[in-house]
Amino acid sequence: MGAYILKRLALMIPTLVGIMLVNFVIVQFLPGGPVEQVLAKLQGHDVSATARIGGGGGGEVGQAGADAAGAAAGAEGGFTYRGAQGLDPEFIRQLEQQFGFDRPAHERFLKMLWDYFRFDFGNSYFRDRPVIDLIIEALPVSISLGLWLTFISYAVSIPLGIAKAVRDGSRFDVWTSAVIIVGYAIPSFLFAILLIVLFAGGSFWSIFPLRGLVSDNFDELTWWQKILDYAWHLVLPLTALAISSFATMTLLTKNSFLDEIRKQYVITARAKGLTERRVLYGHVFRNAMLIVIAGFPGAFISAFFTGSLLIEQIFSLDGLGLLGFKAAIDRDYPVVFATLYIFSLMGLLTNLITDVVYTLIDPRIDFEKREL
C-alpha cells in the first residue's frame, strides 16, 4: 500500500499542473482582465476603486491609479474623467507591468507554479492583502459547512438507507422515498430563503441569526457558550444545505444494500442460522458500503465549495466558495488560481484517502496490484 500511495502522490504533480494549465489558458482569452477592470472603474468615475488597487504588484498600482484619477480631474474641481480622450498609454503600460502582464504568458505560468508549490500565493490585486490571509479567514466557514454537512448527511442517510432496504416495498419505504425526493427537488437557496422568512426575523419568528458564523461578543463567551453560539449560527445554513443532500446518499445506500442482500452468500449465511442482524452488519454492510464510500470525495468537495456558494451569499458567510466567486467576477486572478489550486489539491488528497479506506473496509482490495 505504501508504494501505491507514493505513486498517487507523485501523479498529483502533473495532475495539478494540467488543471492549472487548462484554466490559465482559458483565462488568457477571457475579456475584462484586471487592467481592463481598473480602466473601466476609472472611466466610470469610481475614485474609490483606485484606492483598492495595490495588491498583486505592490502599492505602486494604487498610487498610479490615484495619480491617473487626479490627472483626469476637470476644471470644476471634481473627478470628471475625460473618457473620450482616453488614458495615458504610459499609465496603461505601468498597470500591465505592476500586474505582471508585461511578461510572456509561459513565464507567468511557470512562476505561478513555482510559487504555488511553495504555497506562496502572492497578494490580491484589489484588496492589498496576501491571498493566503484571505483564504485562512474564509477557511473556518467552508470547513464548518463542508464537514458538518457531510457528517449529518452520512449520519442520517446511511441508517435510513439500510432501513429502507430491509423494509423494501413497505409503507415506510414508500413514504420516506416521497419525502426525500420532495426535499431533493427543492433548491437549497429557496429553502434557505424560506427559513429566513420563518425563523430569522423575516415575517414570523426571530430565533436564529441571519449572518455570520459567530456573534460579535464571541470572544467574551465561556467555552460552552462559544460552542452553543457556533451551533446556533450554523442551524439555518446547514438545514438549507442538508435538505437536498439526503436523497442521493439514502437511495444509493438502499440500492447498494438491496443488491448485496440478494446475493448467494447472504442466503448461505441465513441458512447457517445466523441472525438477521449478524447477516446484515457482519456480512452485507462491509460490501455494500464500498459504493457509498466511493461517493464521499464528490460529496465532501461539493459541500465544501460548490454546494455552499449560494448559501454563503444568502447568510453572509465569507467562505472559500464566495471568495473564489467574487474574485472571478473582479478578475482577481491571484485569488482565483489560489482557490482553484487548493480545491484541486484537496480533491486529489480526498480521493487518495478514499482508496486507503477501501482497503481498511475490504482487505481483498489491493491497489498495489492494479496498474495506475
CSV table of N, CA, C and O in Angstrom, one decimal, residues 132-252:
chain,number,residue,atom,x,y,z
A,132,ILE,N,-3.1,34.3,1.0
A,132,ILE,CA,-3.1,33.3,2.0
A,132,ILE,C,-3.9,33.7,3.2
A,132,ILE,O,-4.6,33.0,3.9
A,133,ASP,N,-3.8,35.1,3.5
A,133,ASP,CA,-4.6,35.6,4.7
A,133,ASP,C,-6.1,35.6,4.4
A,133,ASP,O,-6.9,35.2,5.2
A,134,LEU,N,-6.5,35.9,3.1
A,134,LEU,CA,-7.9,35.9,2.7
A,134,LEU,C,-8.4,34.4,2.8
A,134,LEU,O,-9.5,34.2,3.3
A,135,ILE,N,-7.6,33.5,2.4
A,135,ILE,CA,-8.0,32.1,2.4
A,135,ILE,C,-8.1,31.6,3.8
A,135,ILE,O,-9.1,30.9,4.2
A,136,ILE,N,-7.2,31.9,4.7
A,136,ILE,CA,-7.2,31.5,6.1
A,136,ILE,C,-8.5,32.0,6.8
A,136,ILE,O,-9.1,31.4,7.6
A,137,GLU,N,-8.8,33.3,6.5
A,137,GLU,CA,-10.0,33.9,7.1
A,137,GLU,C,-11.3,33.2,6.6
A,137,GLU,O,-12.3,33.1,7.3
A,138,ALA,N,-11.3,32.7,5.3
A,138,ALA,CA,-12.5,32.1,4.8
A,138,ALA,C,-12.6,30.6,5.1
A,138,ALA,O,-13.7,30.0,5.1
A,139,LEU,N,-11.5,30.0,5.5
A,139,LEU,CA,-11.5,28.5,5.8
A,139,LEU,C,-12.5,28.1,6.9
A,139,LEU,O,-13.1,27.0,6.7
A,140,PRO,N,-12.6,28.8,8.0
A,140,PRO,CA,-13.5,28.3,9.1
A,140,PRO,C,-14.9,28.1,8.6
A,140,PRO,O,-15.6,27.2,9.0
A,141,VAL,N,-15.4,29.0,7.7
A,141,VAL,CA,-16.8,28.9,7.2
A,141,VAL,C,-16.9,27.7,6.3
A,141,VAL,O,-17.8,26.9,6.5
A,142,SER,N,-16.0,27.5,5.4
A,142,SER,CA,-16.1,26.4,4.4
A,142,SER,C,-15.9,25.1,5.1
A,142,SER,O,-16.6,24.1,4.8
A,143,ILE,N,-15.0,25.0,6.1
A,143,ILE,CA,-14.7,23.8,6.8
A,143,ILE,C,-16.0,23.4,7.7
A,143,ILE,O,-16.4,22.3,7.7
A,144,SER,N,-16.6,24.4,8.3
A,144,SER,CA,-17.8,24.2,9.1
A,144,SER,C,-18.9,23.7,8.3
A,144,SER,O,-19.5,22.7,8.6
A,145,LEU,N,-19.2,24.3,7.1
A,145,LEU,CA,-20.3,23.9,6.3
A,145,LEU,C,-20.0,22.5,5.7
A,145,LEU,O,-20.8,21.6,5.6
A,146,GLY,N,-18.8,22.3,5.1
A,146,GLY,CA,-18.4,21.1,4.5
A,146,GLY,C,-18.4,19.9,5.4
A,146,GLY,O,-19.0,18.9,5.1
A,147,LEU,N,-17.7,20.0,6.5
A,147,LEU,CA,-17.6,18.8,7.4
A,147,LEU,C,-18.9,18.5,8.1
A,147,LEU,O,-19.3,17.3,8.1
A,148,TRP,N,-19.6,19.5,8.6
A,148,TRP,CA,-20.8,19.2,9.3
A,148,TRP,C,-21.9,18.7,8.4
A,148,TRP,O,-22.7,17.8,8.7
A,149,LEU,N,-21.9,19.3,7.2
A,149,LEU,CA,-22.9,18.8,6.2
A,149,LEU,C,-22.7,17.4,5.8
A,149,LEU,O,-23.6,16.5,5.7
A,150,THR,N,-21.4,17.0,5.5
A,150,THR,CA,-21.0,15.6,5.2
A,150,THR,C,-21.4,14.7,6.3
A,150,THR,O,-21.9,13.6,6.1
A,151,PHE,N,-21.0,15.1,7.6
A,151,PHE,CA,-21.3,14.3,8.7
A,151,PHE,C,-22.8,14.0,8.9
A,151,PHE,O,-23.2,12.9,9.1
A,152,ILE,N,-23.6,15.1,8.9
A,152,ILE,CA,-25.0,15.0,9.1
A,152,ILE,C,-25.6,14.1,7.9
A,152,ILE,O,-26.5,13.3,8.2
A,153,SER,N,-25.2,14.4,6.7
A,153,SER,CA,-25.7,13.7,5.6
A,153,SER,C,-25.5,12.2,5.7
A,153,SER,O,-26.4,11.3,5.5
A,154,TYR,N,-24.3,11.8,6.0
A,154,TYR,CA,-24.0,10.4,6.2
A,154,TYR,C,-24.6,9.8,7.4
A,154,TYR,O,-25.1,8.6,7.4
A,155,ALA,N,-24.7,10.5,8.5
A,155,ALA,CA,-25.3,10.0,9.7
A,155,ALA,C,-26.7,9.7,9.6
A,155,ALA,O,-27.3,8.8,10.2
A,156,VAL,N,-27.4,10.5,8.7
A,156,VAL,CA,-28.9,10.3,8.5
A,156,VAL,C,-29.1,9.3,7.4
A,156,VAL,O,-29.9,8.4,7.5
A,157,SER,N,-28.4,9.5,6.3
A,157,SER,CA,-28.7,8.8,5.0
A,157,SER,C,-28.4,7.3,5.1
A,157,SER,O,-29.1,6.5,4.6
A,158,ILE,N,-27.2,7.0,5.8
A,158,ILE,CA,-26.8,5.5,5.8
A,158,ILE,C,-27.8,4.7,6.6
A,158,ILE,O,-28.3,3.7,6.2
A,159,PRO,N,-28.1,5.1,7.9
A,159,PRO,CA,-29.2,4.3,8.6
A,159,PRO,C,-30.5,4.3,7.9
A,159,PRO,O,-31.2,3.2,7.9
A,160,LEU,N,-30.9,5.4,7.3
A,160,LEU,CA,-32.2,5.5,6.7
A,160,LEU,C,-32.2,4.6,5.4
A,160,LEU,O,-33.2,3.9,5.1
A,161,GLY,N,-31.1,4.6,4.7
A,161,GLY,CA,-31.0,3.7,3.5
A,161,GLY,C,-31.0,2.2,3.9
A,161,GLY,O,-31.6,1.4,3.2
A,162,ILE,N,-30.3,1.9,5.0
A,162,ILE,CA,-30.4,0.5,5.4
A,162,ILE,C,-31.8,0.1,5.8
A,162,ILE,O,-32.3,-1.0,5.5
A,163,ALA,N,-32.5,1.0,6.6
A,163,ALA,CA,-33.8,0.7,7.0
A,163,ALA,C,-34.8,0.5,5.8
A,163,ALA,O,-35.7,-0.3,5.8
A,164,LYS,N,-34.6,1.3,4.8
A,164,LYS,CA,-35.4,1.2,3.6
A,164,LYS,C,-35.1,-0.1,2.8
A,164,LYS,O,-36.0,-0.7,2.2
A,165,ALA,N,-33.9,-0.5,2.8
A,165,ALA,CA,-33.5,-1.7,2.1
A,165,ALA,C,-34.1,-2.9,2.8
A,165,ALA,O,-34.7,-3.9,2.2
A,166,VAL,N,-34.1,-2.9,4.1
A,166,VAL,CA,-34.7,-4.0,4.9
A,166,VAL,C,-36.2,-4.1,4.8
A,166,VAL,O,-36.8,-5.2,4.7
A,167,ARG,N,-36.8,-2.9,4.6
A,167,ARG,CA,-38.2,-2.8,4.5
A,167,ARG,C,-38.7,-2.5,3.1
A,167,ARG,O,-39.6,-1.7,2.9
A,168,ASP,N,-37.9,-2.9,2.1
A,168,ASP,CA,-38.2,-2.6,0.7
A,168,ASP,C,-39.6,-2.9,0.3
A,168,ASP,O,-40.1,-4.1,0.6
A,169,GLY,N,-40.3,-1.9,-0.3
A,169,GLY,CA,-41.7,-2.1,-0.7
A,169,GLY,C,-42.7,-1.8,0.4
A,169,GLY,O,-43.9,-1.8,0.1
A,170,SER,N,-42.3,-1.6,1.6
A,170,SER,CA,-43.3,-1.4,2.7
A,170,SER,C,-43.8,0.1,2.6
A,170,SER,O,-43.3,0.9,1.9
A,171,ARG,N,-44.8,0.3,3.5
A,171,ARG,CA,-45.3,1.7,3.6
A,171,ARG,C,-44.2,2.7,4.0
A,171,ARG,O,-44.2,3.8,3.5
A,172,PHE,N,-43.4,2.2,5.0
A,172,PHE,CA,-42.3,3.1,5.4
A,172,PHE,C,-41.3,3.5,4.2
A,172,PHE,O,-40.9,4.6,4.1
A,173,ASP,N,-41.0,2.5,3.4
A,173,ASP,CA,-40.2,2.7,2.3
A,173,ASP,C,-40.8,3.7,1.3
A,173,ASP,O,-40.1,4.7,0.8
A,174,VAL,N,-42.1,3.6,1.0
A,174,VAL,CA,-42.8,4.5,0.1
A,174,VAL,C,-42.8,5.9,0.6
A,174,VAL,O,-42.5,6.9,-0.1
A,175,TRP,N,-43.2,6.1,1.8
A,175,TRP,CA,-43.4,7.4,2.4
A,175,TRP,C,-42.0,8.1,2.6
A,175,TRP,O,-41.9,9.3,2.3
A,176,THR,N,-41.0,7.4,3.0
A,176,THR,CA,-39.7,8.1,3.2
A,176,THR,C,-39.1,8.4,1.8
A,176,THR,O,-38.5,9.5,1.6
A,177,SER,N,-39.4,7.6,0.8
A,177,SER,CA,-38.9,7.9,-0.6
A,177,SER,C,-39.6,9.2,-1.1
A,177,SER,O,-38.9,10.1,-1.7
A,178,ALA,N,-40.9,9.3,-0.8
A,178,ALA,CA,-41.6,10.5,-1.3
A,178,ALA,C,-41.1,11.8,-0.6
A,178,ALA,O,-40.9,12.8,-1.2
A,179,VAL,N,-40.8,11.7,0.7
A,179,VAL,CA,-40.3,12.8,1.5
A,179,VAL,C,-38.9,13.3,1.0
A,179,VAL,O,-38.6,14.4,0.7
A,180,ILE,N,-38.0,12.3,0.8
A,180,ILE,CA,-36.6,12.7,0.4
A,180,ILE,C,-36.6,13.2,-1.0
A,180,ILE,O,-35.8,14.0,-1.4
A,181,ILE,N,-37.4,12.7,-1.9
A,181,ILE,CA,-37.5,13.1,-3.3
A,181,ILE,C,-38.0,14.6,-3.3
A,181,ILE,O,-37.5,15.4,-4.1
A,182,VAL,N,-39.0,14.9,-2.6
A,182,VAL,CA,-39.5,16.2,-2.5
A,182,VAL,C,-38.5,17.2,-2.0
A,182,VAL,O,-38.3,18.3,-2.5
A,183,GLY,N,-37.8,16.7,-0.9
A,183,GLY,CA,-36.7,17.5,-0.4
A,183,GLY,C,-35.6,17.8,-1.4
A,183,GLY,O,-35.0,18.9,-1.5
A,184,TYR,N,-35.3,16.8,-2.2
A,184,TYR,CA,-34.2,16.9,-3.2
A,184,TYR,C,-34.7,17.8,-4.3
A,184,TYR,O,-33.9,18.5,-4.9
A,185,ALA,N,-36.0,17.9,-4.6
A,185,ALA,CA,-36.5,18.8,-5.7
A,185,ALA,C,-36.5,20.2,-5.3
A,185,ALA,O,-36.6,21.1,-6.1
A,186,ILE,N,-36.4,20.5,-4.0
A,186,ILE,CA,-36.4,21.9,-3.5
A,186,ILE,C,-35.0,22.5,-3.6
A,186,ILE,O,-34.1,22.0,-2.9
A,187,PRO,N,-34.7,23.5,-4.4
A,187,PRO,CA,-33.4,24.1,-4.4
A,187,PRO,C,-33.0,24.6,-3.0
A,187,PRO,O,-33.8,25.2,-2.3
A,188,SER,N,-31.8,24.4,-2.6
A,188,SER,CA,-31.3,24.8,-1.3
A,188,SER,C,-31.4,26.3,-1.0
A,188,SER,O,-31.8,26.7,0.1
A,189,PHE,N,-31.2,27.1,-2.1
A,189,PHE,CA,-31.3,28.5,-1.8
A,189,PHE,C,-32.7,29.0,-1.6
A,189,PHE,O,-33.0,29.9,-0.8
A,190,LEU,N,-33.7,28.3,-2.2
A,190,LEU,CA,-35.1,28.7,-2.0
A,190,LEU,C,-35.5,28.3,-0.6
A,190,LEU,O,-36.2,29.0,0.1
A,191,PHE,N,-35.0,27.1,-0.2
A,191,PHE,CA,-35.3,26.6,1.2
A,191,PHE,C,-34.7,27.5,2.2
A,191,PHE,O,-35.2,27.8,3.3
A,192,ALA,N,-33.5,28.1,1.9
A,192,ALA,CA,-32.8,29.0,2.8
A,192,ALA,C,-33.6,30.3,3.0
A,192,ALA,O,-33.7,30.8,4.1
A,193,ILE,N,-34.1,30.8,1.9
A,193,ILE,CA,-35.0,32.0,1.9
A,193,ILE,C,-36.2,31.7,2.8
A,193,ILE,O,-36.6,32.6,3.6
A,194,LEU,N,-36.8,30.5,2.6
A,194,LEU,CA,-38.0,30.2,3.5
A,194,LEU,C,-37.6,30.1,4.9
A,194,LEU,O,-38.4,30.6,5.8
A,195,LEU,N,-36.4,29.6,5.2
A,195,LEU,CA,-36.0,29.5,6.6
A,195,LEU,C,-35.8,30.9,7.2
A,195,LEU,O,-36.1,31.2,8.4
A,196,ILE,N,-35.2,31.8,6.4
A,196,ILE,CA,-35.0,33.2,6.9
A,196,ILE,C,-36.3,33.9,7.1
A,196,ILE,O,-36.5,34.6,8.2
A,197,VAL,N,-37.3,33.7,6.2
A,197,VAL,CA,-38.6,34.3,6.4
A,197,VAL,C,-39.3,33.8,7.7
A,197,VAL,O,-39.9,34.5,8.5
A,198,LEU,N,-39.1,32.5,8.0
A,198,LEU,CA,-39.8,31.9,9.1
A,198,LEU,C,-39.1,32.1,10.4
A,198,LEU,O,-39.7,32.4,11.4
A,199,PHE,N,-37.8,32.0,10.4
A,199,PHE,CA,-37.0,31.9,11.7
A,199,PHE,C,-35.9,32.9,11.9
A,199,PHE,O,-35.3,32.9,13.0
A,200,ALA,N,-35.7,33.8,11.0
A,200,ALA,CA,-34.6,34.8,11.1
A,200,ALA,C,-35.1,36.2,11.0
A,200,ALA,O,-34.4,37.1,10.5
A,201,GLY,N,-36.3,36.4,11.5
A,201,GLY,CA,-36.8,37.8,11.6
A,201,GLY,C,-37.4,38.3,10.3
A,201,GLY,O,-37.6,39.5,10.1
A,202,GLY,N,-37.8,37.4,9.4
A,202,GLY,CA,-38.3,37.8,8.1
A,202,GLY,C,-39.8,38.3,8.3
A,202,GLY,O,-40.0,39.5,8.2
A,203,SER,N,-40.7,37.4,8.6
A,203,SER,CA,-42.1,37.8,8.8
A,203,SER,C,-42.7,37.1,10.0
A,203,SER,O,-43.8,37.5,10.4
A,204,PHE,N,-42.0,36.1,10.6
A,204,PHE,CA,-42.6,35.4,11.7
A,204,PHE,C,-41.8,35.5,12.9
A,204,PHE,O,-41.9,36.4,13.7
A,205,TRP,N,-40.9,34.5,13.1
A,205,TRP,CA,-40.1,34.5,14.3
A,205,TRP,C,-38.7,34.9,14.1
A,205,TRP,O,-38.1,34.8,13.0
A,206,SER,N,-38.0,35.4,15.1
A,206,SER,CA,-36.6,35.8,15.1
A,206,SER,C,-35.9,35.0,16.1
A,206,SER,O,-35.5,35.4,17.2
A,207,ILE,N,-35.6,33.7,15.7
A,207,ILE,CA,-35.0,32.8,16.6
A,207,ILE,C,-33.5,32.7,16.3
A,207,ILE,O,-32.7,32.6,17.2
A,208,PHE,N,-33.1,32.6,15.0
A,208,PHE,CA,-31.7,32.3,14.6
A,208,PHE,C,-31.1,33.6,14.0
A,208,PHE,O,-31.8,34.4,13.4
A,209,PRO,N,-29.8,33.7,14.1
A,209,PRO,CA,-29.1,34.9,13.5
A,209,PRO,C,-29.1,34.8,12.0
A,209,PRO,O,-29.2,33.7,11.4
A,210,LEU,N,-29.1,35.9,11.3
A,210,LEU,CA,-29.2,36.0,9.9
A,210,LEU,C,-27.8,35.9,9.2
A,210,LEU,O,-27.7,35.5,8.0
A,211,ARG,N,-26.8,36.3,9.9
A,211,ARG,CA,-25.5,36.4,9.2
A,211,ARG,C,-24.3,36.0,10.1
A,211,ARG,O,-24.5,36.1,11.4
A,212,GLY,N,-23.2,35.6,9.6
A,212,GLY,CA,-22.0,35.4,10.3
A,212,GLY,C,-22.0,34.0,10.9
A,212,GLY,O,-23.0,33.2,11.0
A,213,LEU,N,-20.8,33.6,11.3
A,213,LEU,CA,-20.5,32.2,11.9
A,213,LEU,C,-20.6,32.3,13.4
A,213,LEU,O,-20.9,31.2,14.0
A,214,VAL,N,-20.3,33.4,14.0
A,214,VAL,CA,-20.3,33.6,15.4
A,214,VAL,C,-20.9,35.0,15.7
A,214,VAL,O,-20.9,35.8,14.8
A,215,SER,N,-21.2,35.2,17.0
A,215,SER,CA,-21.7,36.5,17.4
A,215,SER,C,-20.6,37.5,17.6
A,215,SER,O,-19.4,37.1,17.6
A,216,ASP,N,-20.9,38.8,17.7
A,216,ASP,CA,-19.9,39.8,17.8
A,216,ASP,C,-19.2,39.7,19.2
A,216,ASP,O,-18.0,40.1,19.3
A,217,ASN,N,-19.9,39.2,20.2
A,217,ASN,CA,-19.3,39.1,21.5
A,217,ASN,C,-18.7,37.7,21.7
A,217,ASN,O,-18.6,37.2,22.9
A,218,PHE,N,-18.3,37.0,20.7
A,218,PHE,CA,-17.9,35.6,20.8
A,218,PHE,C,-16.7,35.4,21.7
A,218,PHE,O,-16.6,34.5,22.5
A,219,ASP,N,-15.8,36.4,21.7
A,219,ASP,CA,-14.5,36.3,22.5
A,219,ASP,C,-14.8,36.4,24.0
A,219,ASP,O,-14.0,36.0,24.8
A,220,GLU,N,-16.0,37.0,24.3
A,220,GLU,CA,-16.3,37.3,25.7
A,220,GLU,C,-17.0,36.1,26.3
A,220,GLU,O,-17.3,36.0,27.5
A,221,LEU,N,-17.4,35.1,25.5
A,221,LEU,CA,-18.2,34.0,26.0
A,221,LEU,C,-17.4,32.9,26.6
A,221,LEU,O,-16.2,32.8,26.3
A,222,THR,N,-18.0,32.1,27.5
A,222,THR,CA,-17.3,30.9,28.0
A,222,THR,C,-17.2,29.9,26.9
A,222,THR,O,-17.8,30.0,25.9
A,223,TRP,N,-16.4,28.8,27.2
A,223,TRP,CA,-16.2,27.8,26.2
A,223,TRP,C,-17.4,27.1,25.7
A,223,TRP,O,-17.7,26.8,24.6
A,224,TRP,N,-18.3,26.8,26.7
A,224,TRP,CA,-19.6,26.1,26.4
A,224,TRP,C,-20.5,27.1,25.7
A,224,TRP,O,-21.3,26.7,24.8
A,225,GLN,N,-20.5,28.4,26.0
A,225,GLN,CA,-21.3,29.3,25.4
A,225,GLN,C,-20.8,29.5,23.9
A,225,GLN,O,-21.6,29.8,23.0
A,226,LYS,N,-19.5,29.4,23.7
A,226,LYS,CA,-19.0,29.5,22.3
A,226,LYS,C,-19.5,28.4,21.5
A,226,LYS,O,-19.8,28.6,20.3
A,227,ILE,N,-19.5,27.2,22.0
A,227,ILE,CA,-20.0,26.0,21.3
A,227,ILE,C,-21.5,26.2,20.9
A,227,ILE,O,-21.9,26.0,19.8
A,228,LEU,N,-22.3,26.7,21.9
A,228,LEU,CA,-23.7,26.9,21.6
A,228,LEU,C,-23.9,28.0,20.6
A,228,LEU,O,-24.8,27.9,19.7
A,229,ASP,N,-23.1,29.1,20.7
A,229,ASP,CA,-23.2,30.2,19.8
A,229,ASP,C,-22.8,29.8,18.3
A,229,ASP,O,-23.5,30.1,17.4
A,230,TYR,N,-21.8,29.0,18.2
A,230,TYR,CA,-21.3,28.5,16.9
A,230,TYR,C,-22.4,27.6,16.3
A,230,TYR,O,-22.7,27.7,15.1
A,231,ALA,N,-23.0,26.7,17.1
A,231,ALA,CA,-24.0,25.8,16.6
A,231,ALA,C,-25.3,26.6,16.2
A,231,ALA,O,-26.0,26.2,15.3
A,232,TRP,N,-25.6,27.6,17.0
A,232,TRP,CA,-26.8,28.4,16.8
A,232,TRP,C,-26.7,29.1,15.5
A,232,TRP,O,-27.7,29.2,14.7
A,233,HIS,N,-25.5,29.6,15.1
A,233,HIS,CA,-25.3,30.2,13.8
A,233,HIS,C,-25.4,29.3,12.6
A,233,HIS,O,-25.6,29.7,11.5
A,234,LEU,N,-25.1,28.0,12.9
A,234,LEU,CA,-25.0,27.0,11.8
A,234,LEU,C,-26.3,26.3,11.5
A,234,LEU,O,-26.4,25.6,10.5
A,235,VAL,N,-27.3,26.5,12.3
A,235,VAL,CA,-28.6,25.7,12.2
A,235,VAL,C,-29.2,26.0,10.9
A,235,VAL,O,-29.5,25.1,10.1
A,236,LEU,N,-29.4,27.2,10.5
A,236,LEU,CA,-30.2,27.6,9.3
A,236,LEU,C,-29.4,27.2,8.0
A,236,LEU,O,-29.9,26.5,7.1
A,237,PRO,N,-28.1,27.6,7.9
A,237,PRO,CA,-27.4,27.3,6.7
A,237,PRO,C,-27.2,25.8,6.5
A,237,PRO,O,-27.3,25.2,5.4
A,238,LEU,N,-27.0,25.0,7.6
A,238,LEU,CA,-26.8,23.6,7.4
A,238,LEU,C,-28.1,22.9,7.1
A,238,LEU,O,-28.2,22.0,6.3
A,239,THR,N,-29.2,23.4,7.7
A,239,THR,CA,-30.6,22.8,7.4
A,239,THR,C,-30.9,23.1,5.9
A,239,THR,O,-31.4,22.2,5.2
A,240,ALA,N,-30.6,24.3,5.4
A,240,ALA,CA,-30.8,24.5,4.0
A,240,ALA,C,-30.0,23.7,3.1
A,240,ALA,O,-30.5,23.2,2.0
A,241,LEU,N,-28.8,23.4,3.4
A,241,LEU,CA,-27.9,22.6,2.6
A,241,LEU,C,-28.3,21.1,2.7
A,241,LEU,O,-28.3,20.3,1.7
A,242,ALA,N,-28.6,20.6,3.9
A,242,ALA,CA,-28.8,19.2,4.2
A,242,ALA,C,-30.1,18.7,3.6
A,242,ALA,O,-30.2,17.5,3.2
A,243,ILE,N,-31.1,19.6,3.4
A,243,ILE,CA,-32.5,19.1,3.0
A,243,ILE,C,-32.4,18.4,1.6
A,243,ILE,O,-33.2,17.5,1.4
A,244,SER,N,-31.5,18.8,0.8
A,244,SER,CA,-31.4,18.2,-0.6
A,244,SER,C,-30.3,17.2,-0.7
A,244,SER,O,-30.1,16.6,-1.8
A,245,SER,N,-29.5,17.1,0.4
A,245,SER,CA,-28.3,16.2,0.3
A,245,SER,C,-28.7,14.7,0.7
A,245,SER,O,-27.9,13.8,0.5
A,246,PHE,N,-29.8,14.5,1.3
A,246,PHE,CA,-30.2,13.2,1.8
A,246,PHE,C,-30.6,12.2,0.7
A,246,PHE,O,-30.3,11.0,0.8
A,247,ALA,N,-31.2,12.7,-0.3
A,247,ALA,CA,-31.8,11.9,-1.3
A,247,ALA,C,-30.8,11.0,-2.0
A,247,ALA,O,-31.0,9.7,-2.0
A,248,THR,N,-29.8,11.5,-2.6
A,248,THR,CA,-28.8,10.8,-3.3
A,248,THR,C,-28.1,9.7,-2.5
A,248,THR,O,-28.1,8.5,-2.8
A,249,MET,N,-27.7,10.1,-1.3
A,249,MET,CA,-27.0,9.2,-0.4
A,249,MET,C,-27.9,8.1,0.1
A,249,MET,O,-27.5,6.9,0.2
A,250,THR,N,-29.1,8.5,0.5
A,250,THR,CA,-30.1,7.5,1.0
A,250,THR,C,-30.4,6.4,0.0
A,250,THR,O,-30.4,5.2,0.2
A,251,LEU,N,-30.7,6.9,-1.2
A,251,LEU,CA,-31.1,5.9,-2.3
A,251,LEU,C,-29.9,5.1,-2.7
A,251,LEU,O,-30.0,3.9,-3.1
A,252,LEU,N,-28.7,5.7,-2.7
A,252,LEU,CA,-27.5,4.9,-3.0
A,252,LEU,C,-27.3,3.8,-2.0
A,252,LEU,O,-26.9,2.7,-2.4
